[in-house]
PDB file of N, CA and C in Angstrom:
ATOM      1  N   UNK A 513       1.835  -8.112  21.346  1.00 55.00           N
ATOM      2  CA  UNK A 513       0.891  -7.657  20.340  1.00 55.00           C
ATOM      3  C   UNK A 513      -0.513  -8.094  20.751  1.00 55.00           C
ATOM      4  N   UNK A 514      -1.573  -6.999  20.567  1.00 75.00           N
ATOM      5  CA  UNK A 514      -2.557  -7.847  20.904  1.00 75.00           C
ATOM      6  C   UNK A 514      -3.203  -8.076  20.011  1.00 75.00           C
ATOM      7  N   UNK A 515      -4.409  -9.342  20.642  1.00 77.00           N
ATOM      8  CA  UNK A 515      -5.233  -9.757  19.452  1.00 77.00           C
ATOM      9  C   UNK A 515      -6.405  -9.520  19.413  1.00 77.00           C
ATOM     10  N   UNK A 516      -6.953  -9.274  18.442  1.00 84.00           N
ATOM     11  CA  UNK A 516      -8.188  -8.740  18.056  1.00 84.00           C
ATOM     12  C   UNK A 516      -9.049 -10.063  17.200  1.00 84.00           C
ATOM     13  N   UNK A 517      -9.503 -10.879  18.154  1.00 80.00           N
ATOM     14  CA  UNK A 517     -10.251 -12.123  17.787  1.00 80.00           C
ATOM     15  C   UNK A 517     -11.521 -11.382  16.855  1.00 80.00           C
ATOM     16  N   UNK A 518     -12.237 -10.671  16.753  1.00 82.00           N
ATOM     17  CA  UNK A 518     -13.292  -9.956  15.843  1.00 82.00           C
ATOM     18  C   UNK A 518     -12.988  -9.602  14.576  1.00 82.00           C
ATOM     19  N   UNK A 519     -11.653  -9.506  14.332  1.00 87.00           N
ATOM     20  CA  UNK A 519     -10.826  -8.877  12.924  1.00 87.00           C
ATOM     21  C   UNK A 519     -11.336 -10.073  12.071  1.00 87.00           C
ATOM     22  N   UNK A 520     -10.988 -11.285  12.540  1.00 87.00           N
ATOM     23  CA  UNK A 520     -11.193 -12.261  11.654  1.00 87.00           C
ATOM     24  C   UNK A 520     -12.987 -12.347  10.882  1.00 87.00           C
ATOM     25  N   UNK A 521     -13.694 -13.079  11.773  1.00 86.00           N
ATOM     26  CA  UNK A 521     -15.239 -12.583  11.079  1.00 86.00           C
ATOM     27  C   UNK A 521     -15.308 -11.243  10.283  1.00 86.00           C
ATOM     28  N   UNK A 522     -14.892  -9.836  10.103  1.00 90.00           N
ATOM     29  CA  UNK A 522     -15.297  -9.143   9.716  1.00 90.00           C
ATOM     30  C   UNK A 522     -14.547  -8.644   8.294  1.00 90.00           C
ATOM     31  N   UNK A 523     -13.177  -9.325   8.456  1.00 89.00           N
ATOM     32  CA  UNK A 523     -12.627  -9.323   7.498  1.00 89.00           C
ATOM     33  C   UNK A 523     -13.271 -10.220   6.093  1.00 89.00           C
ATOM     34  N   UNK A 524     -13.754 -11.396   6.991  1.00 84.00           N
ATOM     35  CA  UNK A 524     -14.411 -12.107   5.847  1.00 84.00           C
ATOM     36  C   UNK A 524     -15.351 -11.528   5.370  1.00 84.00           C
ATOM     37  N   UNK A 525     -16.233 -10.370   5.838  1.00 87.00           N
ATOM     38  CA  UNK A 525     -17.261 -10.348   5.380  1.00 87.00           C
ATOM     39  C   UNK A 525     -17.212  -8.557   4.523  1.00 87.00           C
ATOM     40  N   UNK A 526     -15.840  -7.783   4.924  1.00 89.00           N
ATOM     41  CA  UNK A 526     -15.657  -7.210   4.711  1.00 89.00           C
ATOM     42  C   UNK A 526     -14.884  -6.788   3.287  1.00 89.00           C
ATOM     43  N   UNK A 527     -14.602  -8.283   2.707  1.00 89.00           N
ATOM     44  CA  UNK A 527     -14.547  -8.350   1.340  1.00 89.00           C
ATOM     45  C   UNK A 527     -15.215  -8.065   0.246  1.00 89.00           C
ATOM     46  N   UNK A 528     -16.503  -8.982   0.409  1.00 89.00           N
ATOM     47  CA  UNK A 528     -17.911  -8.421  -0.254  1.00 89.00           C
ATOM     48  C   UNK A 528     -17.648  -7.130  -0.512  1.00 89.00           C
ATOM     49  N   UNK A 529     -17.683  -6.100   0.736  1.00 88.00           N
ATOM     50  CA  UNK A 529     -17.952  -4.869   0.841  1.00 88.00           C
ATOM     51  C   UNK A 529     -17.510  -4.202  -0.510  1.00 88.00           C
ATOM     52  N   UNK A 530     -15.480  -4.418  -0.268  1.00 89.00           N
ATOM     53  CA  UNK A 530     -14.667  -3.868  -0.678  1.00 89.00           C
ATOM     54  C   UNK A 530     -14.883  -4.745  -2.624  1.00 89.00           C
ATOM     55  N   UNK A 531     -16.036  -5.556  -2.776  1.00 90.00           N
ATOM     56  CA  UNK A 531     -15.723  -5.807  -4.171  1.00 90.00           C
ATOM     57  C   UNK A 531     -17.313  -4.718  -4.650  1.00 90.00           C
ATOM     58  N   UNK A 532     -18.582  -4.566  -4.173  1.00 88.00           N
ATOM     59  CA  UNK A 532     -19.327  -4.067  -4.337  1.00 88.00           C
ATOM     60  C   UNK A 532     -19.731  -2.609  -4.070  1.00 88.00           C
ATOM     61  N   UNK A 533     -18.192  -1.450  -3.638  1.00 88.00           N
ATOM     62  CA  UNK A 533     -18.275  -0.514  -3.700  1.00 88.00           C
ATOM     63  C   UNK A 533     -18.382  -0.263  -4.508  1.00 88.00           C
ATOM     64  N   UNK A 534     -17.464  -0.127  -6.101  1.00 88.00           N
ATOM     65  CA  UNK A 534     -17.058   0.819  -6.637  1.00 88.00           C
ATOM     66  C   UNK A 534     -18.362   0.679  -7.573  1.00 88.00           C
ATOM     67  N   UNK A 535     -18.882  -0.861  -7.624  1.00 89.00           N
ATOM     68  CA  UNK A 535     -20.399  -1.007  -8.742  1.00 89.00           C
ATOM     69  C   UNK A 535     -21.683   0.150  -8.043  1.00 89.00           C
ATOM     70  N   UNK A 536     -21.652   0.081  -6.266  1.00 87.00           N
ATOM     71  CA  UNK A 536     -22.895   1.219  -5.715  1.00 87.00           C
ATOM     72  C   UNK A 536     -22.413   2.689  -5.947  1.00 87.00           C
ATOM     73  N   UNK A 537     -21.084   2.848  -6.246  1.00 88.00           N
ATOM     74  CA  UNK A 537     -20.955   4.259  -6.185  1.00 88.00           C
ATOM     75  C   UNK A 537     -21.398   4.551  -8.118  1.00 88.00           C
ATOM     76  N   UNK A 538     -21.149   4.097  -8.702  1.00 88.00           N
ATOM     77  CA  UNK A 538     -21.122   3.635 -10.369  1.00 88.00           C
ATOM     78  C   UNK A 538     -22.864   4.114 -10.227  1.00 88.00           C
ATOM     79  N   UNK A 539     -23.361   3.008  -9.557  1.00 86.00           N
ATOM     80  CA  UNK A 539     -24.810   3.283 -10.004  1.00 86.00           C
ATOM     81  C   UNK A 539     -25.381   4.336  -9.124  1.00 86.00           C
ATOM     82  N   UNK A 540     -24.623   5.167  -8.405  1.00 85.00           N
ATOM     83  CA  UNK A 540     -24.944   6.126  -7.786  1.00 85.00           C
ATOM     84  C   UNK A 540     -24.903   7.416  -8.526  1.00 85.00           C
ATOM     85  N   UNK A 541     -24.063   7.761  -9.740  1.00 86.00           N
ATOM     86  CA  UNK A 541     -23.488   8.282  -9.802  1.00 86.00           C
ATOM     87  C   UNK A 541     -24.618   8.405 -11.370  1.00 86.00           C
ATOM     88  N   UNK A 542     -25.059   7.256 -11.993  1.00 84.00           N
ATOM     89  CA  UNK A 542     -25.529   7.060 -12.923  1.00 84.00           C
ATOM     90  C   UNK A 542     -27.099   7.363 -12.381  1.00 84.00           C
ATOM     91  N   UNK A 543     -27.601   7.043 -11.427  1.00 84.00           N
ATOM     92  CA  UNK A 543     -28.808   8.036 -10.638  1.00 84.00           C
ATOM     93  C   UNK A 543     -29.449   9.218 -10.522  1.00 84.00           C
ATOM     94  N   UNK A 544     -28.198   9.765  -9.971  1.00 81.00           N
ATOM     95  CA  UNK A 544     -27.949  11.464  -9.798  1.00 81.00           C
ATOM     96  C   UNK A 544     -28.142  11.824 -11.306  1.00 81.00           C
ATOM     97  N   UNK A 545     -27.736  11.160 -12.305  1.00 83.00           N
ATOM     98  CA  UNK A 545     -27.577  11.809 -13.420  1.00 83.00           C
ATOM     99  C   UNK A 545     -28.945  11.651 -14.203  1.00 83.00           C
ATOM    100  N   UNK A 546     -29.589  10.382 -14.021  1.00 80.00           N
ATOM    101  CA  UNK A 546     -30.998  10.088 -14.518  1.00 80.00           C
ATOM    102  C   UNK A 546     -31.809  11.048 -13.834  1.00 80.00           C
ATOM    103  N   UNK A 547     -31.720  11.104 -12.771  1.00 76.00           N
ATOM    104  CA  UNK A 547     -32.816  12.178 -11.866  1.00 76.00           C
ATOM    105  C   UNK A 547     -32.645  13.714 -12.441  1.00 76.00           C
ATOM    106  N   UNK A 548     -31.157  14.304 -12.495  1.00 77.00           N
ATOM    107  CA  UNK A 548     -31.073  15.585 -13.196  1.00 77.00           C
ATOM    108  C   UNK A 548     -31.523  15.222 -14.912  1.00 77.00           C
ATOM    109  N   UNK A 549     -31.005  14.418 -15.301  1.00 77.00           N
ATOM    110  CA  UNK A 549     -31.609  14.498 -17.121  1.00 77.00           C
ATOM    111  C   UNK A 549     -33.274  14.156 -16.965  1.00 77.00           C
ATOM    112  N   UNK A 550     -34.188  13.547 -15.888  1.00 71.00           N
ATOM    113  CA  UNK A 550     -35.291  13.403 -15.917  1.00 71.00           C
ATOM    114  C   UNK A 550     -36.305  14.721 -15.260  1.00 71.00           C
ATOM    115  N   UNK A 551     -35.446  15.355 -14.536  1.00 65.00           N
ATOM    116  CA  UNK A 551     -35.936  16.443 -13.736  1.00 65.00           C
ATOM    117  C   UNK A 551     -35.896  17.853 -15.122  1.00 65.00           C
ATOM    118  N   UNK A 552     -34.887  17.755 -15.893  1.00 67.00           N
ATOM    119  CA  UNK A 552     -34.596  18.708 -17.159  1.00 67.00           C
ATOM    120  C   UNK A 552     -35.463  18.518 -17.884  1.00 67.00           C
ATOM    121  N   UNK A 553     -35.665  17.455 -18.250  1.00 69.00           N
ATOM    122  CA  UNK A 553     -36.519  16.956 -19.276  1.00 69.00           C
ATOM    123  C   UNK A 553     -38.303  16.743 -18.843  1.00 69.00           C
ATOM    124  N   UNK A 554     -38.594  17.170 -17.568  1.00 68.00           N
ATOM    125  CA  UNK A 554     -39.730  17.049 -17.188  1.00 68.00           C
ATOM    126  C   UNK A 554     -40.694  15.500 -17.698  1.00 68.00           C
ATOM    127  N   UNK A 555     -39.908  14.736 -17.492  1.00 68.00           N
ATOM    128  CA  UNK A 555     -40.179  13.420 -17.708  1.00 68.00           C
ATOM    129  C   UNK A 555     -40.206  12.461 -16.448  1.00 68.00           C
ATOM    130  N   UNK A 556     -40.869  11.195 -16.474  1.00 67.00           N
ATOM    131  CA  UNK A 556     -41.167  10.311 -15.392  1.00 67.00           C
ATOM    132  C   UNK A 556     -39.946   8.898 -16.017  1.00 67.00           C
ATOM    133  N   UNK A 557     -39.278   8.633 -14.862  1.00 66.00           N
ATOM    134  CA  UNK A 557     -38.281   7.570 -14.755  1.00 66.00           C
ATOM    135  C   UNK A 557     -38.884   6.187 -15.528  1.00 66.00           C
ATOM    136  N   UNK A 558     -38.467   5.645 -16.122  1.00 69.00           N
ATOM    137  CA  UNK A 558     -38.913   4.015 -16.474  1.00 69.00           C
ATOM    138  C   UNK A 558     -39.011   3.618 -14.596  1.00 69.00           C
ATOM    139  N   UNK A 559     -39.769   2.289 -14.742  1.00 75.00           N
ATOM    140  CA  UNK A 559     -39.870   1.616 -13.626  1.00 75.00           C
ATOM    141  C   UNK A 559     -38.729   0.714 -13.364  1.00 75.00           C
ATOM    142  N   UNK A 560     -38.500   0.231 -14.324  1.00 78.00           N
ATOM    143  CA  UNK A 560     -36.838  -0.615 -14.088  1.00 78.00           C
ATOM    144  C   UNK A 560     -36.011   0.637 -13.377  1.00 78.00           C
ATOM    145  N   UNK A 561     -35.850   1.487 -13.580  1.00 73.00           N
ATOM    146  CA  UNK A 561     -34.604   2.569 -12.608  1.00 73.00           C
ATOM    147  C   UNK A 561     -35.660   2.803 -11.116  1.00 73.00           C
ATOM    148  N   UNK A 562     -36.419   3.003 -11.114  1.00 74.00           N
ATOM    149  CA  UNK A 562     -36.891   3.437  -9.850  1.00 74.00           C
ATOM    150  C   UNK A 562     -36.606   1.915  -9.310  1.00 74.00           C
ATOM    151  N   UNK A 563     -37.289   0.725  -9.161  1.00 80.00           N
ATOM    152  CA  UNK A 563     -36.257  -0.322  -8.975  1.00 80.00           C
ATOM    153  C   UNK A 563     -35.155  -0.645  -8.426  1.00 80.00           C
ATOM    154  N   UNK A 564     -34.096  -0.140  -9.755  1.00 79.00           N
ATOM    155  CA  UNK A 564     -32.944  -0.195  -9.103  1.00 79.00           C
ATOM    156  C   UNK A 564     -32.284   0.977  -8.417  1.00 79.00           C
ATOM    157  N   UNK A 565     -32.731   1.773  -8.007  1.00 78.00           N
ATOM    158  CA  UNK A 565     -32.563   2.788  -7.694  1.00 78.00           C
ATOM    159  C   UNK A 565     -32.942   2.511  -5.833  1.00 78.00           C
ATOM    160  N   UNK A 566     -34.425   1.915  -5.729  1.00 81.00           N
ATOM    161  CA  UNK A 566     -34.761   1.501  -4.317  1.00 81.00           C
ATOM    162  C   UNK A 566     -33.393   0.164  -3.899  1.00 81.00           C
ATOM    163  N   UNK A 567     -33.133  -0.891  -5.196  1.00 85.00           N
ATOM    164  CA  UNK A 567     -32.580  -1.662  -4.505  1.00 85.00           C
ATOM    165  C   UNK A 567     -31.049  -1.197  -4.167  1.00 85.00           C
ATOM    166  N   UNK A 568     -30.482  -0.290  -4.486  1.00 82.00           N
ATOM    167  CA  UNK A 568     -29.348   0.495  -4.431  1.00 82.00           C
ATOM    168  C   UNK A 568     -29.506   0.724  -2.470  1.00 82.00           C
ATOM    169  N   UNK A 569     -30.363   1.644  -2.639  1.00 83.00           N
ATOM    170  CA  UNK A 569     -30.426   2.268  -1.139  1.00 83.00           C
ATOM    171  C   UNK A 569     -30.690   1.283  -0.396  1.00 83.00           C
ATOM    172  N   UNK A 570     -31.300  -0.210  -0.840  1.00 87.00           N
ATOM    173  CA  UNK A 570     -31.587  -0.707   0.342  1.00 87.00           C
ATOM    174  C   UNK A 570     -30.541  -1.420   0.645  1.00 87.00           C
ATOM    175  N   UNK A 571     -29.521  -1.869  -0.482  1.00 87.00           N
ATOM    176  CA  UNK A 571     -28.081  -2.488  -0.159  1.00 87.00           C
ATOM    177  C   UNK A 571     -27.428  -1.090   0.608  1.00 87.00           C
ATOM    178  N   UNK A 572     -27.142  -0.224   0.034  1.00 86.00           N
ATOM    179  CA  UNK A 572     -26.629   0.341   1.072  1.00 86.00           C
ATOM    180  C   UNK A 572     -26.764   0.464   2.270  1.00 86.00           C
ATOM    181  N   UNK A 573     -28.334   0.829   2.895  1.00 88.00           N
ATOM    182  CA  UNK A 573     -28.612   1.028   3.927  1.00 88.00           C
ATOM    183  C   UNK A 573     -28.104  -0.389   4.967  1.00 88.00           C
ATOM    184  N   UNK A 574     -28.328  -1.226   4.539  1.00 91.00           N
ATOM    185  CA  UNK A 574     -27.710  -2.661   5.334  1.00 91.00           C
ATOM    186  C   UNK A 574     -26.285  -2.851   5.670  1.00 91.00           C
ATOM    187  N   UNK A 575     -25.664  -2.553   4.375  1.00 90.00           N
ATOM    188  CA  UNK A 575     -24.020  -2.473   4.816  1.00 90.00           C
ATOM    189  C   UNK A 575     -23.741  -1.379   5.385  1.00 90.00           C
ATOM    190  N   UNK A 576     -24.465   0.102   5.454  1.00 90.00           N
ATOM    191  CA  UNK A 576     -23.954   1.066   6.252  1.00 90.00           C
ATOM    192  C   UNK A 576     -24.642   0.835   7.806  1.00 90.00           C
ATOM    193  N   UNK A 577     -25.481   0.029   8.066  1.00 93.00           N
ATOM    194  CA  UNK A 577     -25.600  -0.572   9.441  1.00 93.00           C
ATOM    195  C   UNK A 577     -24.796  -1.969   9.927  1.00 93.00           C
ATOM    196  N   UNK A 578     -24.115  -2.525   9.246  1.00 92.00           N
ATOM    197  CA  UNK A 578     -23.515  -3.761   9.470  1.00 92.00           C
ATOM    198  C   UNK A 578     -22.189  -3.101   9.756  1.00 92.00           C
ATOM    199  N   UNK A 579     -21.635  -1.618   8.969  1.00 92.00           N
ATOM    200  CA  UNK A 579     -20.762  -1.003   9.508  1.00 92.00           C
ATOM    201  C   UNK A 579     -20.488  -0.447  10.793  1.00 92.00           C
ATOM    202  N   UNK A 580     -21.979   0.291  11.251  1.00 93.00           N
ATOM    203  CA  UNK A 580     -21.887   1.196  12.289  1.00 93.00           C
ATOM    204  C   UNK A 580     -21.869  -0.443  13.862  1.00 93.00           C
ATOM    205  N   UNK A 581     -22.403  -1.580  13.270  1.00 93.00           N
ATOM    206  CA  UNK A 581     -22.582  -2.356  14.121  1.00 93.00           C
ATOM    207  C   UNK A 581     -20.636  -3.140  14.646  1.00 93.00           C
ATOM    208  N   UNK A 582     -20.181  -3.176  13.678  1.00 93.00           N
ATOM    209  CA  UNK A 582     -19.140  -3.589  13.489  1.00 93.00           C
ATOM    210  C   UNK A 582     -18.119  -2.848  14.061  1.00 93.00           C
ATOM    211  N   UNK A 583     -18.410  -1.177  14.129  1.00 91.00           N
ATOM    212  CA  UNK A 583     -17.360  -0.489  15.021  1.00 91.00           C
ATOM    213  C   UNK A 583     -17.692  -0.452  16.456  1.00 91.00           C
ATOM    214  N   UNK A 584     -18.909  -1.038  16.846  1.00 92.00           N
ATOM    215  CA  UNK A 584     -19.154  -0.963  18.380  1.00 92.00           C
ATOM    216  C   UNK A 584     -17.800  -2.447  19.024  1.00 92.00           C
ATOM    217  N   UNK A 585     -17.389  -2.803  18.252  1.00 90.00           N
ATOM    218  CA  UNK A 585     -16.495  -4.695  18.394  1.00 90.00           C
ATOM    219  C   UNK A 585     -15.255  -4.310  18.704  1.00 90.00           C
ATOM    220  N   UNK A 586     -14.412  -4.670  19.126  1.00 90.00           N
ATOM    221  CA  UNK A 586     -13.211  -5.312  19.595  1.00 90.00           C
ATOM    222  C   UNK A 586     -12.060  -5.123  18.511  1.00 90.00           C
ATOM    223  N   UNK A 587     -11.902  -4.152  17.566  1.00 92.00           N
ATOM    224  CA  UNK A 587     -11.647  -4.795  16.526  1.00 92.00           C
ATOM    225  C   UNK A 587      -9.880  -3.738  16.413  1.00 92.00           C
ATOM    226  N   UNK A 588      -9.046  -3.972  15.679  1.00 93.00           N
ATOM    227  CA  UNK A 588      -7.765  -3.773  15.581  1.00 93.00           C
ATOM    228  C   UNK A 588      -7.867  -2.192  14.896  1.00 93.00           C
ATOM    229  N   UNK A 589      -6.699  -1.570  15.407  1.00 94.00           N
ATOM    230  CA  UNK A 589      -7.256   0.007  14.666  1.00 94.00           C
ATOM    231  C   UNK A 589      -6.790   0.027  13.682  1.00 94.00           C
ATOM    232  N   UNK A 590      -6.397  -0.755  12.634  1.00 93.00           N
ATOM    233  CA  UNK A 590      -6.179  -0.624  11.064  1.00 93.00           C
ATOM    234  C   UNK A 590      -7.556  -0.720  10.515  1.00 93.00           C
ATOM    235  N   UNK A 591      -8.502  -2.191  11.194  1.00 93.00           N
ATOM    236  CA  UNK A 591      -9.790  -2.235  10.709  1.00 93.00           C
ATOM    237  C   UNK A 591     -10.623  -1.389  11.211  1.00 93.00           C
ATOM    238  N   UNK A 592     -10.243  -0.675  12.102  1.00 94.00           N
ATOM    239  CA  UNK A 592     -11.379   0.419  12.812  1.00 94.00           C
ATOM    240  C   UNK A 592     -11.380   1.831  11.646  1.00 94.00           C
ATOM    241  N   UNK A 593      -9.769   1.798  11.103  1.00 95.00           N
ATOM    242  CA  UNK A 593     -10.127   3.266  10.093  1.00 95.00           C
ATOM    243  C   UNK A 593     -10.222   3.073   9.020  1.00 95.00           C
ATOM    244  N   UNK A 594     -10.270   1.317   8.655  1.00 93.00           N
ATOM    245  CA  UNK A 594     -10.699   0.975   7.064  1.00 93.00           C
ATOM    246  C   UNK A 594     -12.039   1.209   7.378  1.00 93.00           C
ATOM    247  N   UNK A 595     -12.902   0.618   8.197  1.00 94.00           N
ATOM    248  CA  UNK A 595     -14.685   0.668   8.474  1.00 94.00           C
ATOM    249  C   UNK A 595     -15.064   2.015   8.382  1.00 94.00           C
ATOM    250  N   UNK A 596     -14.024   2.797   9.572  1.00 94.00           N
ATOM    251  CA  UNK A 596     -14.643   4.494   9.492  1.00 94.00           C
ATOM    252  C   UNK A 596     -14.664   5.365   7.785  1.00 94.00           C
ATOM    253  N   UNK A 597     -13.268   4.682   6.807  1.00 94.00           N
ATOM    254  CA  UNK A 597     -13.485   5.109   5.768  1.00 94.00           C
ATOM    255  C   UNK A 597     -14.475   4.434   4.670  1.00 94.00           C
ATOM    256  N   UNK A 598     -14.328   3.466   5.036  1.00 93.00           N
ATOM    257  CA  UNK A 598     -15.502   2.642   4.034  1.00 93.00           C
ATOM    258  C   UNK A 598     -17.342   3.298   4.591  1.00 93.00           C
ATOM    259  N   UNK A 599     -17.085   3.658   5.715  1.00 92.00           N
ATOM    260  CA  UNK A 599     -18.912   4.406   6.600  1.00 92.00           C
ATOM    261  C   UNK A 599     -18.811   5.714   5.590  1.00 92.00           C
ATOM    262  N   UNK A 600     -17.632   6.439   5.484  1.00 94.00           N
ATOM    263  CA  UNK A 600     -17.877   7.743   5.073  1.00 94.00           C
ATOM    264  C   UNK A 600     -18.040   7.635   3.831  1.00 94.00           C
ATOM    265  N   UNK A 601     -17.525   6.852   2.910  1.00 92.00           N
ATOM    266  CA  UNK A 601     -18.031   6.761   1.705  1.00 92.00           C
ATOM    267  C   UNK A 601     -19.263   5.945   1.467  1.00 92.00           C
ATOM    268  N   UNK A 602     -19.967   4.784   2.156  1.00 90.00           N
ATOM    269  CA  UNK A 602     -21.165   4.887   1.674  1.00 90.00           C
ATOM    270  C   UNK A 602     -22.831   6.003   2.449  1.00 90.00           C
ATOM    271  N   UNK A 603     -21.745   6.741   3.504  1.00 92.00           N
ATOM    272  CA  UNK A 603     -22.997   7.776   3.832  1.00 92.00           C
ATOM    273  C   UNK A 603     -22.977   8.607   2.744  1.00 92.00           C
ATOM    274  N   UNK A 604     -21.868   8.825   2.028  1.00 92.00           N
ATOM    275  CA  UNK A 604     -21.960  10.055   0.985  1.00 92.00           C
ATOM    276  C   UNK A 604     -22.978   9.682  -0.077  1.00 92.00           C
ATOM    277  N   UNK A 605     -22.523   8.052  -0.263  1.00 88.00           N
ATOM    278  CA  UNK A 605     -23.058   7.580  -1.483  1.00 88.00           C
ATOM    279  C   UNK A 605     -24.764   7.823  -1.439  1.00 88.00           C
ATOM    280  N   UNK A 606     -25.015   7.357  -0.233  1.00 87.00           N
ATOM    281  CA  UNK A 606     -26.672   7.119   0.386  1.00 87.00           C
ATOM    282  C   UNK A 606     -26.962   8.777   0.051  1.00 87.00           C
ATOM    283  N   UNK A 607     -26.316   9.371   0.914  1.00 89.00           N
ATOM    284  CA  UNK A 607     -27.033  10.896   0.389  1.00 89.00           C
ATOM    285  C   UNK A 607     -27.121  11.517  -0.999  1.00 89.00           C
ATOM    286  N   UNK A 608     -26.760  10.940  -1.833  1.00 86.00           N
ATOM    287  CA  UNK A 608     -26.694  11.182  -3.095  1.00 86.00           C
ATOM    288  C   UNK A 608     -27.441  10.655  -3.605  1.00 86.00           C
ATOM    289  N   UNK A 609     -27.413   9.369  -3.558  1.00 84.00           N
ATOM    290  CA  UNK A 609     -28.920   8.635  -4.283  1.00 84.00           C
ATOM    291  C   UNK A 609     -30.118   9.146  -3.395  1.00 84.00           C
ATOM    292  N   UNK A 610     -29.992   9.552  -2.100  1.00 84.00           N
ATOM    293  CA  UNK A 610     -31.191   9.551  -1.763  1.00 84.00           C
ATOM    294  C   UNK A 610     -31.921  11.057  -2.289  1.00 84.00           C
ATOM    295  N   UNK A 611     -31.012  11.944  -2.396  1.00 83.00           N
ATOM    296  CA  UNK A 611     -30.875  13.236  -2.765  1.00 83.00           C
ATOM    297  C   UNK A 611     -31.964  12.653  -4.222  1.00 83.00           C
ATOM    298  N   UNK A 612     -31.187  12.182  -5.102  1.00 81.00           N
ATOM    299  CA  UNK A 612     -31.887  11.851  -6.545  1.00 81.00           C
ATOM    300  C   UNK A 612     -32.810  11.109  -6.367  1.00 81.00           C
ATOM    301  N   UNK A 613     -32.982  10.150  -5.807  1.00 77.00           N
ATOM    302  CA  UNK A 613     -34.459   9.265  -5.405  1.00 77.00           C
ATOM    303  C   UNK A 613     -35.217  10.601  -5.419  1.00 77.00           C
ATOM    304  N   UNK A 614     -35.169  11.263  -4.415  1.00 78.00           N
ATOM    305  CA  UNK A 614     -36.177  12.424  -3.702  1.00 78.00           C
ATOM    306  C   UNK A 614     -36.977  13.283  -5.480  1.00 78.00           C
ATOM    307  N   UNK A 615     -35.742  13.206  -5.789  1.00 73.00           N
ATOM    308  CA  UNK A 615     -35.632  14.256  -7.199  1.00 73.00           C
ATOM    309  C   UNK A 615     -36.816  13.341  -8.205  1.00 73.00           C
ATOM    310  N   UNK A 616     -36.480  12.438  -8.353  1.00 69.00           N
ATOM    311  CA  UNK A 616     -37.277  11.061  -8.942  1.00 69.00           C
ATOM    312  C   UNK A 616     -38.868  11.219  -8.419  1.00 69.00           C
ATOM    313  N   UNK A 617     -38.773  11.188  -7.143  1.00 61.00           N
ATOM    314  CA  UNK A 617     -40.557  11.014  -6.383  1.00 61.00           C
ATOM    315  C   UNK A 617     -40.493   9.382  -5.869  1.00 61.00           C
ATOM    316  N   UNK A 618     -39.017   8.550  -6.054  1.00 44.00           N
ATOM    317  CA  UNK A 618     -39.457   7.470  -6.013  1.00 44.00           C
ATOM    318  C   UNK A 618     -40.554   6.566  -5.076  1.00 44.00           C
ATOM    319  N   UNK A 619     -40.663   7.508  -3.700  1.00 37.00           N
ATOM    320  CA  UNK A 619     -41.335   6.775  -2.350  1.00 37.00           C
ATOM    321  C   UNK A 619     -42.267   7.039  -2.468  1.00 37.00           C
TER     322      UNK A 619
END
């Protein structure tokens, strides 16, 4: 059997990940929906959501590079197609908020 000495570090850190998805997709999801009810309503976002809205993308953007960094490693192919599925769900996520950011004006 071989060993995949890299599994270990990434597993640890790959916990985090797996506890702070389902809260970025949540507030992703709650985004998209502020941006369409604010875009309907021809209204400007409170500043608390634009906020959290930047700090959303910028957590994402870090763990979806700590991902892409993590599949260049050594690593066992159970953790290679948990990473590839955990990449595809937060690129979706990112394009969605970023989609509604855009909608927002936040930048």
């Amino acid at each position: 059997m071989t060993h995949y000495a890299a599994d270990k570090s990434v597993l640890a850190e790959i916990a985090t990940l797996r506890e702070a998805l389902p809260k970025w997709i949540v507030s992703t999801v709650e985004l998209v929906e502020l941006a369409e009810n604010a875009e309907r309503a021809a209204r400007a976002v409170d500043p608390q959501t634009n906020d959290r809205s930047r700090q959303l993308i910028v957590e994402v953007a870090e763990w979806q590079q700590k991902l892409t960094d993590w599949q260049q490693e050594n690593l066992s192919p159970r953790l290679m197609a948990e990473l590839r599925i955990l990449k595809a769900t937060l690129d979706a996520s990112m394009d969605e908020a970023n989609a509604a950011a855009a909608n927002l004006m936040l930048f």
